mmCIF file of C-alpha atoms and ligand atoms in Angstrom:
data_model
loop_
_atom_site.group_PDB
_atom_site.id
_atom_site.type_symbol
_atom_site.label_atom_id
_atom_site.label_comp_id
_atom_site.label_asym_id
_atom_site.label_seq_id
_atom_site.Cartn_x
_atom_site.Cartn_y
_atom_site.Cartn_z
ATOM 1 C CA MET K 27 7.900 -9.217 8.935
ATOM 2 C CA SER K 28 4.499 -7.544 9.583
ATOM 3 C CA VAL K 29 1.295 -9.488 8.694
ATOM 4 C CA LEU K 30 -1.374 -8.200 6.888
ATOM 5 C CA ASP K 31 -5.207 -8.518 8.554
ATOM 6 C CA TRP K 32 -6.950 -9.701 5.445
ATOM 7 C CA HIS K 33 -9.782 -11.752 6.792
ATOM 8 C CA ASP K 34 -12.454 -9.949 4.696
ATOM 9 C CA ALA K 35 -14.088 -11.936 1.801
ATOM 10 C CA GLN K 36 -13.073 -9.358 -0.496
ATOM 11 C CA HIS K 37 -9.971 -10.399 -0.290
ATOM 12 C CA PHE K 38 -10.840 -13.926 -2.012
ATOM 13 C CA ASP K 39 -11.906 -14.209 -5.252
ATOM 14 C CA ARG K 40 -13.246 -17.667 -5.321
ATOM 15 C CA THR K 41 -14.006 -17.565 -9.260
ATOM 16 C CA ARG K 42 -10.829 -17.349 -10.673
ATOM 17 C CA ASP K 43 -6.716 -17.165 -10.418
ATOM 18 C CA LEU K 44 -4.900 -14.284 -11.579
ATOM 19 C CA PRO K 45 -1.708 -13.688 -11.829
ATOM 20 C CA CYS K 46 -0.006 -12.235 -8.685
ATOM 21 C CA ALA K 47 1.060 -8.250 -9.599
ATOM 22 C CA LEU K 48 4.519 -9.360 -7.812
ATOM 23 C CA CYS K 49 5.663 -12.701 -8.515
ATOM 24 C CA ALA K 50 3.313 -13.412 -11.450
ATOM 25 C CA ARG K 51 2.096 -16.651 -10.169
ATOM 26 C CA PRO K 52 -1.573 -17.236 -10.288
ATOM 27 C CA THR K 53 -3.757 -16.264 -6.788
ATOM 28 C CA PRO K 54 -7.159 -16.152 -5.669
ATOM 29 C CA MET K 55 -5.979 -13.150 -3.237
ATOM 30 C CA ARG K 56 -6.856 -9.304 -3.675
ATOM 31 C CA SER K 57 -5.848 -6.214 -2.349
ATOM 32 C CA HIS K 58 -8.212 -3.557 -1.228
ATOM 33 C CA HIS K 59 -7.864 -2.951 -4.799
ATOM 34 C CA GLY K 60 -8.758 -5.523 -6.521
ATOM 35 C CA GLU K 61 -5.016 -6.134 -7.773
ATOM 36 C CA PRO K 62 -4.067 -9.899 -7.664
ATOM 37 C CA VAL K 63 -1.390 -10.152 -4.890
ATOM 38 C CA HIS K 64 -0.289 -13.177 -2.577
ATOM 39 C CA LYS K 65 -0.983 -11.971 1.169
ATOM 40 C CA VAL K 66 2.474 -12.845 1.341
ATOM 41 C CA CYS K 67 3.704 -10.823 -1.844
ATOM 42 C CA ALA K 68 2.081 -7.930 -0.214
ATOM 43 C CA GLU K 69 3.604 -8.292 3.303
ATOM 44 C CA ASP K 70 6.955 -8.973 1.603
ATOM 45 C CA TRP K 71 6.724 -5.660 -0.269
ATOM 46 C CA ASN K 72 5.437 -3.720 2.341
ATOM 47 C CA ASP K 73 8.419 -5.044 4.505
ATOM 48 C CA GLN K 74 10.900 -4.239 1.635
ATOM 49 C CA HIS K 75 9.250 -0.452 0.745
ATOM 50 C CA PRO K 76 8.200 1.179 4.298
ATOM 51 C CA GLU K 77 7.669 4.434 3.225
ATOM 52 C CA ALA K 78 6.706 3.778 -0.288
ATOM 53 C CA PRO K 79 2.933 4.273 -1.898
ATOM 54 C CA ARG K 80 2.453 1.363 -4.350
ATOM 55 C CA HIS K 81 1.994 2.425 -8.126
ATOM 56 C CA ARG K 82 0.513 0.352 -10.650
ATOM 57 C CA ARG K 83 2.074 -0.025 -14.112
ATOM 58 C CA GLY K 84 0.483 -0.608 -16.880
ATOM 59 C CA ASN K 85 -3.128 0.695 -18.356
ATOM 60 C CA ARG K 86 -5.215 0.168 -14.803
ATOM 61 C CA ASP K 87 -4.467 2.363 -11.718
ATOM 62 C CA HIS K 88 -5.103 0.793 -8.877
ATOM 63 C CA GLY K 89 -4.397 3.816 -6.894
ATOM 64 C CA THR K 90 -0.807 5.011 -4.815
ATOM 65 C CA GLY K 91 -1.887 3.098 -1.207
ATOM 66 C CA ARG K 92 0.242 0.757 0.405
ATOM 67 C CA PHE K 93 -1.114 -2.670 0.799
ATOM 68 C CA HIS K 94 -3.210 -2.204 4.327
ATOM 69 C CA ASN K 95 -5.169 -3.956 6.697
ATOM 70 C CA ASP K 96 -9.060 -4.037 7.071
ATOM 71 C CA PRO K 97 -10.241 -1.896 9.163
ATOM 72 C CA PRO K 98 -11.325 -2.906 12.377
ATOM 73 C CA LYS K 99 -14.978 -4.194 12.528
ATOM 74 C CA LYS K 100 -17.364 -3.339 15.268
HETATM 75 ZN ZN1 ZN M 4 2.549 -13.626 -5.252
#
């Protein structure tokens, strides 16, 4: 399994847990699009959908990118 680099503070919402988009259990983790998702769930999804863009169903469009790493810091 490929491990995502999500060290940036943007991936952790200390104010609240929301249902994970993939497993529906509460999580403080957020994707780059602000989507609530466990890091391990995102890694698992990437592994199972190696070529697929990520489409969010429902009334919010979080874009079509796959879960990805933080950009390198200088
Ligand atoms: Zn999850």
